[in-house]
Short mmCIF file of C-alpha atoms and ligand atoms in Angstrom, two decimals:
data_model
loop_
_atom_site.label_atom_id
_atom_site.label_comp_id
_atom_site.label_asym_id
_atom_site.label_seq_id
_atom_site.Cartn_x
_atom_site.Cartn_y
_atom_site.Cartn_z
CA MET G 22 -161.98 110.12 -46.24
CA ALA G 23 -161.17 106.43 -45.82
CA GLN G 24 -164.72 105.37 -46.67
CA THR G 25 -166.20 106.25 -50.05
CA ASP G 26 -168.89 108.81 -49.29
CA HIS G 27 -170.95 108.98 -52.47
CA ASN G 28 -172.52 112.34 -51.56
CA ASP G 29 -169.15 114.06 -51.59
CA ILE G 30 -167.62 112.18 -54.45
CA VAL G 31 -168.22 114.58 -57.36
CA PRO G 32 -166.92 117.71 -55.57
CA ALA G 33 -163.85 115.76 -54.45
CA ILE G 34 -163.12 114.49 -57.98
CA ALA G 35 -163.77 117.96 -59.39
CA GLU G 36 -161.15 119.45 -57.07
CA ILE G 37 -158.54 116.95 -58.23
CA ALA G 38 -159.43 117.47 -61.92
CA ARG G 39 -159.17 121.25 -61.52
CA GLU G 40 -155.78 120.91 -59.85
CA ALA G 41 -154.53 118.66 -62.67
CA GLY G 42 -156.00 121.11 -65.20
CA SER G 43 -154.06 124.01 -63.66
CA LEU G 44 -150.88 121.97 -63.88
CA LEU G 45 -151.56 121.28 -67.57
CA MET G 46 -152.13 124.99 -68.22
CA GLU G 47 -148.74 125.88 -66.69
CA TYR G 48 -147.06 123.55 -69.19
CA PHE G 49 -149.32 124.68 -72.02
CA ARG G 50 -148.42 128.33 -71.49
CA ARG G 51 -144.72 127.59 -71.79
CA ARG G 52 -145.12 125.17 -74.73
CA VAL G 53 -143.84 121.84 -73.45
CA LEU G 54 -140.88 119.91 -74.68
CA ILE G 55 -142.42 117.25 -76.90
CA GLU G 56 -141.31 113.63 -76.66
CA TYR G 57 -142.26 110.89 -79.09
CA LYS G 58 -143.70 107.61 -77.71
CA GLY G 59 -144.35 106.16 -81.18
CA GLU G 60 -145.50 107.17 -84.62
CA ALA G 61 -147.70 110.27 -84.21
CA ASP G 62 -148.16 109.51 -80.51
CA LEU G 63 -146.91 112.53 -78.67
CA VAL G 64 -146.28 112.17 -75.02
CA THR G 65 -145.39 115.10 -72.90
CA GLU G 66 -144.02 115.57 -69.46
CA ALA G 67 -147.35 117.19 -68.67
CA ASP G 68 -149.24 113.88 -69.24
CA ARG G 69 -147.02 112.12 -66.77
CA LYS G 70 -146.99 114.88 -64.14
CA SER G 71 -150.76 115.19 -64.34
CA GLU G 72 -151.21 111.44 -63.78
CA ILE G 73 -148.77 111.45 -60.85
CA LEU G 74 -150.73 114.27 -59.22
CA ILE G 75 -154.09 112.56 -59.77
CA ARG G 76 -152.82 109.22 -58.43
CA GLU G 77 -151.40 110.91 -55.32
CA ARG G 78 -154.69 112.67 -54.59
CA ILE G 79 -156.78 109.50 -55.13
CA ARG G 80 -154.46 107.46 -52.92
CA ALA G 81 -154.61 110.07 -50.14
CA LEU G 82 -158.42 110.20 -50.15
CA TRP G 83 -159.27 106.61 -51.04
CA PRO G 84 -156.22 104.44 -50.32
CA GLY G 85 -157.85 101.09 -51.13
CA HIS G 86 -159.05 101.99 -54.63
CA ASP G 87 -157.53 100.60 -57.85
CA ILE G 88 -156.47 103.03 -60.56
CA LEU G 89 -156.22 102.49 -64.32
CA GLY G 90 -154.37 105.46 -65.82
CA GLU G 91 -153.18 105.87 -69.39
CA GLU G 92 -149.55 106.59 -68.56
CA GLN G 93 -148.89 104.18 -65.67
CA GLY G 94 -151.24 101.29 -66.43
CA PHE G 95 -153.01 99.16 -63.86
CA VAL G 96 -152.36 96.94 -60.87
CA ASP G 97 -155.47 94.97 -59.88
CA THR G 98 -155.62 94.57 -56.10
CA GLY G 99 -159.20 93.31 -56.26
CA SER G 100 -160.79 96.49 -54.90
CA GLU G 101 -164.48 96.92 -55.67
CA TYR G 102 -163.63 100.51 -56.69
CA ARG G 103 -161.72 101.27 -59.89
CA TRP G 104 -160.71 104.65 -61.31
CA TYR G 105 -160.25 105.38 -65.01
CA VAL G 106 -157.90 108.31 -65.51
CA ASP G 107 -156.86 110.12 -68.66
CA PRO G 108 -154.52 112.78 -67.26
CA LEU G 109 -154.50 114.66 -70.59
CA ASP G 110 -156.98 113.81 -73.33
CA GLY G 111 -155.99 115.67 -76.48
CA THR G 112 -152.22 115.29 -76.20
CA THR G 113 -151.59 116.02 -79.88
CA ASN G 114 -153.56 119.28 -79.63
CA PHE G 115 -151.75 120.16 -76.43
CA ALA G 116 -148.33 119.52 -77.93
CA HIS G 117 -149.11 121.72 -80.95
CA GLY G 118 -150.57 124.59 -78.92
CA PHE G 119 -154.16 123.93 -80.10
CA PRO G 120 -156.33 124.64 -77.04
CA VAL G 121 -158.64 121.60 -77.00
CA PHE G 122 -157.73 119.15 -74.24
CA CYS G 123 -158.95 118.04 -70.83
CA VAL G 124 -158.56 115.85 -67.76
CA SER G 125 -160.93 112.87 -67.51
CA MET G 126 -161.64 110.88 -64.33
CA ALA G 127 -164.29 108.24 -63.64
CA LEU G 128 -165.04 105.98 -60.71
CA GLU G 129 -166.53 102.51 -61.08
CA ARG G 130 -167.91 100.36 -58.27
CA LYS G 131 -168.46 96.62 -58.75
CA GLY G 132 -168.38 97.08 -62.53
CA GLN G 133 -170.82 100.01 -62.60
CA MET G 134 -169.76 103.59 -63.33
CA VAL G 135 -170.81 105.77 -60.40
CA ALA G 136 -169.24 109.17 -61.12
CA GLY G 137 -167.37 110.99 -63.86
CA VAL G 138 -165.70 114.38 -64.18
CA ILE G 139 -164.13 115.98 -67.26
CA TYR G 140 -162.38 119.32 -66.89
CA ASP G 141 -161.44 121.59 -69.80
CA PRO G 142 -158.93 124.06 -68.31
CA THR G 143 -158.76 126.23 -71.44
CA ARG G 144 -162.42 127.26 -71.05
CA ASP G 145 -162.76 126.55 -67.34
CA GLU G 146 -165.58 124.12 -68.10
CA LEU G 147 -166.21 121.31 -65.66
CA PHE G 148 -168.55 118.54 -66.77
CA ALA G 149 -169.72 116.15 -64.06
CA ALA G 150 -172.20 113.37 -63.49
CA GLU G 151 -173.12 110.97 -60.74
CA LYS G 152 -175.13 107.86 -61.58
CA GLY G 153 -178.83 108.67 -61.28
CA SER G 154 -178.32 112.38 -60.49
CA GLY G 155 -178.08 114.05 -63.91
CA ALA G 156 -175.20 115.77 -65.68
CA TYR G 157 -173.84 119.25 -65.05
CA LEU G 158 -171.62 121.85 -66.70
CA ASN G 159 -170.18 124.22 -64.10
CA GLN G 160 -173.03 123.20 -61.79
CA GLN G 161 -175.78 123.96 -64.33
CA ARG G 162 -177.87 120.96 -65.37
CA ILE G 163 -177.22 119.95 -69.00
CA HIS G 164 -179.24 117.98 -71.53
CA VAL G 165 -178.61 116.50 -74.95
CA SER G 166 -179.97 118.24 -78.07
CA LYS G 167 -183.45 117.72 -79.51
CA THR G 168 -182.39 117.34 -83.15
CA ASP G 169 -184.27 114.47 -84.75
CA ASN G 170 -183.28 114.79 -88.40
CA LEU G 171 -179.96 113.42 -89.64
CA ALA G 172 -179.55 116.18 -92.22
CA GLU G 173 -179.61 118.80 -89.43
CA CYS G 174 -177.09 117.09 -87.15
CA LEU G 175 -173.64 118.31 -86.22
CA VAL G 176 -171.60 115.28 -85.21
CA ALA G 177 -168.02 114.49 -84.22
CA THR G 178 -165.50 111.73 -84.57
CA GLY G 179 -161.83 111.02 -83.97
CA PHE G 180 -158.98 109.00 -85.40
CA PRO G 181 -156.60 106.99 -83.23
CA SER G 182 -152.90 107.80 -83.28
CA HIS G 183 -151.95 104.07 -83.45
CA LYS G 184 -152.36 101.99 -86.63
CA ARG G 185 -154.26 104.71 -88.46
CA HIS G 186 -153.92 102.84 -91.76
CA LYS G 187 -155.94 99.94 -90.25
CA ASN G 188 -158.80 102.17 -89.13
CA PRO G 189 -161.91 102.24 -91.38
CA ASN G 190 -163.09 105.57 -90.06
CA ILE G 191 -162.22 107.67 -93.08
CA PHE G 192 -165.08 105.93 -94.97
CA PHE G 193 -167.49 106.75 -92.17
CA TYR G 194 -166.19 110.31 -92.01
CA HIS G 195 -166.83 110.68 -95.74
CA GLN G 196 -170.36 109.29 -95.74
CA ILE G 197 -171.58 110.95 -92.56
CA THR G 198 -170.19 114.30 -93.77
CA LEU G 199 -172.41 114.01 -96.86
CA ARG G 200 -175.52 113.30 -94.78
CA THR G 201 -175.26 115.84 -91.95
CA HIS G 202 -174.41 119.49 -91.29
CA GLY G 203 -170.86 118.27 -90.79
CA VAL G 204 -168.42 116.16 -88.84
CA ARG G 205 -166.01 117.81 -86.42
CA ARG G 206 -162.70 116.19 -85.49
CA ALA G 207 -161.40 118.29 -82.64
CA GLY G 208 -158.98 115.79 -81.08
CA SER G 209 -160.33 115.04 -77.60
CA ALA G 210 -162.77 112.15 -77.36
CA ALA G 211 -163.68 113.02 -73.76
CA LEU G 212 -164.64 116.58 -74.77
CA ASP G 213 -166.50 115.28 -77.83
CA LEU G 214 -168.67 113.21 -75.48
CA CYS G 215 -169.22 116.27 -73.25
CA CYS G 216 -170.32 118.22 -76.33
CA VAL G 217 -172.95 115.55 -77.01
CA ALA G 218 -174.06 115.75 -73.38
CA CYS G 219 -174.63 119.52 -73.48
CA GLY G 220 -176.20 119.60 -76.95
CA ARG G 221 -173.34 121.17 -78.94
CA PHE G 222 -173.08 117.96 -80.96
CA ASP G 223 -175.96 115.62 -81.80
CA GLY G 224 -173.72 112.56 -82.02
CA PHE G 225 -170.17 111.21 -81.79
CA TRP G 226 -168.50 107.98 -82.83
CA GLU G 227 -165.01 106.55 -82.77
CA PHE G 228 -163.30 103.18 -83.19
CA ASN G 229 -160.58 101.88 -80.88
CA LEU G 230 -160.94 104.20 -77.95
CA ASN G 231 -159.62 103.07 -74.58
CA PRO G 232 -161.52 102.89 -71.29
CA TRP G 233 -159.79 106.01 -69.94
CA ASP G 234 -161.04 107.99 -72.98
CA THR G 235 -164.69 107.03 -72.57
CA ALA G 236 -165.45 106.06 -68.94
CA ALA G 237 -166.38 109.53 -67.65
CA GLY G 238 -167.84 110.87 -70.90
CA VAL G 239 -170.21 107.95 -71.43
CA LEU G 240 -171.73 108.42 -67.96
CA ILE G 241 -172.04 112.19 -68.57
CA VAL G 242 -173.86 111.61 -71.90
CA GLU G 243 -176.22 109.06 -70.34
CA GLU G 244 -176.98 111.27 -67.36
CA ALA G 245 -177.71 114.15 -69.78
CA GLY G 246 -180.40 111.98 -71.42
CA GLY G 247 -178.32 110.63 -74.32
CA LYS G 248 -177.57 107.13 -75.50
CA VAL G 249 -174.26 105.27 -75.95
CA THR G 250 -173.93 101.89 -77.70
CA ASP G 251 -171.58 100.02 -79.98
CA MET G 252 -171.82 100.73 -83.73
CA GLY G 253 -174.55 98.12 -84.17
CA GLY G 254 -176.75 99.61 -81.45
CA GLY G 255 -175.80 96.90 -78.90
CA PRO G 256 -174.78 97.68 -75.31
CA PHE G 257 -171.69 99.84 -74.92
CA GLN G 258 -168.81 98.12 -73.17
CA LEU G 259 -165.71 99.90 -71.93
CA ASN G 260 -163.46 97.42 -73.72
CA SER G 261 -165.57 97.07 -76.86
CA ARG G 262 -163.49 99.46 -79.05
CA GLU G 263 -166.68 100.85 -80.60
CA THR G 264 -168.32 103.99 -79.26
CA LEU G 265 -171.47 105.56 -80.71
CA ALA G 266 -173.06 108.34 -78.65
CA SER G 267 -176.05 110.46 -79.54
CA ASN G 268 -178.93 112.50 -78.20
CA GLY G 269 -181.00 109.30 -78.36
CA LEU G 270 -183.40 110.67 -81.00
CA MET G 271 -180.73 110.24 -83.69
CA HIS G 272 -179.47 106.87 -82.56
CA ALA G 273 -181.47 104.57 -84.86
CA SER G 274 -180.62 106.70 -87.93
CA LEU G 275 -176.91 106.69 -87.09
CA VAL G 276 -176.90 102.91 -86.50
CA ASP G 277 -178.65 102.51 -89.86
CA GLU G 278 -176.05 104.69 -91.62
CA PHE G 279 -173.25 102.67 -90.03
CA ARG G 280 -174.90 99.41 -91.11
CA LYS G 281 -175.01 100.65 -94.71
CA ILE G 282 -171.40 101.79 -94.64
CA PHE G 283 -170.22 98.50 -93.08
CA SER G 284 -171.96 96.65 -95.91
CA GLY G 285 -169.99 98.60 -98.50
CA HIS G 286 -172.50 101.32 -99.37
CA GLY G 287 -170.91 104.59 -100.45
CA LEU G 288 -167.49 103.34 -101.46
CA GLU G 289 -167.69 105.24 -104.74
CA PRO G 290 -164.60 106.12 -106.77
CA LEU G 291 -162.95 109.44 -105.89
CA PRO G 292 -165.05 112.27 -107.40
CA GLU G 293 -163.48 115.08 -109.42
CA ILE G 294 -162.95 118.35 -107.59
CA ALA G 295 -166.07 120.52 -108.19
CA LYS G 296 -165.49 123.51 -110.48
C1 LIG P 326 -156.87 110.67 -78.03
C2 LIG P 326 -157.97 111.69 -78.20
C3 LIG P 326 -158.42 111.76 -79.64
C4 LIG P 326 -158.86 110.41 -80.15
C5 LIG P 326 -157.75 109.39 -79.97
C6 LIG P 326 -157.33 109.32 -78.49
P1 LIG P 326 -155.00 111.13 -76.13
O1 LIG P 326 -156.47 110.57 -76.67
O2 LIG P 326 -159.08 111.38 -77.39
O3 LIG P 326 -159.53 112.62 -79.80
O4 LIG P 326 -159.19 110.53 -81.51
O5 LIG P 326 -158.27 108.12 -80.36
O6 LIG P 326 -156.28 108.39 -78.35
O7 LIG P 326 -153.97 110.25 -76.74
O8 LIG P 326 -154.90 112.54 -76.55
O9 LIG P 326 -155.15 110.93 -74.66
CA1 LIG P 327 -157.25 109.93 -74.42
CA1 LIG P 328 -154.06 110.86 -72.70
#
């Protein structure tokens, strides 16, 4: 397929993501040898092998496309097509044997995201979206939740492995926990976004994510009827380092909570442990 046939694009990406997912599961079953890339940044042979496989498959099908992958970086040849690849999102979980991780792949054309696929091989769940055609989980149409009350929301967040001490998120985690049914921190931003898309979560936010973490998931949330912006409610940008996703109904309330927290609200002294 030298030309990019948009009708066939999602099934073709899904096949590659499933193949990479099977490879990850082989390593997962035999508990990989863990290597350390930096403080609390676990990198495994599986990350690298998965990216090699994905790059080979993309190059074979679409030789002229550019690829930005987490492990091998990016060479810009000026193609109008650009892939965003996270060959293993949830590396820390993976390395510890905690079964929450996935493969994330997205395709952009002329700066606009056209397709995204996220595959969770532990549950055999394949999330997919094509711009303008809705979002799907294992070929069933999915939609965001209908929750419209902050107190009844289940939301999710994540913490980066780099420079954790410089990340303000623990304050947000604290405040949003007090105002909702709870905040989950499962360790895969791509799957967190999928959970917003299919209504398991009502919202998700994180600081300092990278384009390969968000590219596919943001399209899947939007195609499922949700909304993604920066923390102030402004347009989401892949390089903005601020991601706030929701079912849309909760968006204004979440932006308002973030505004209050940014302005210092809720930074009370540590309470005593309740007896
Ligand atoms: C990480 C996961 C995690 C998020 C981190 C990411 P990785 O990606 O998405 O949920 O909190 O910010 O870096 O390193 O497992 O690909
Ligand atoms: Ca990631
Ligand atoms: Ca990764």
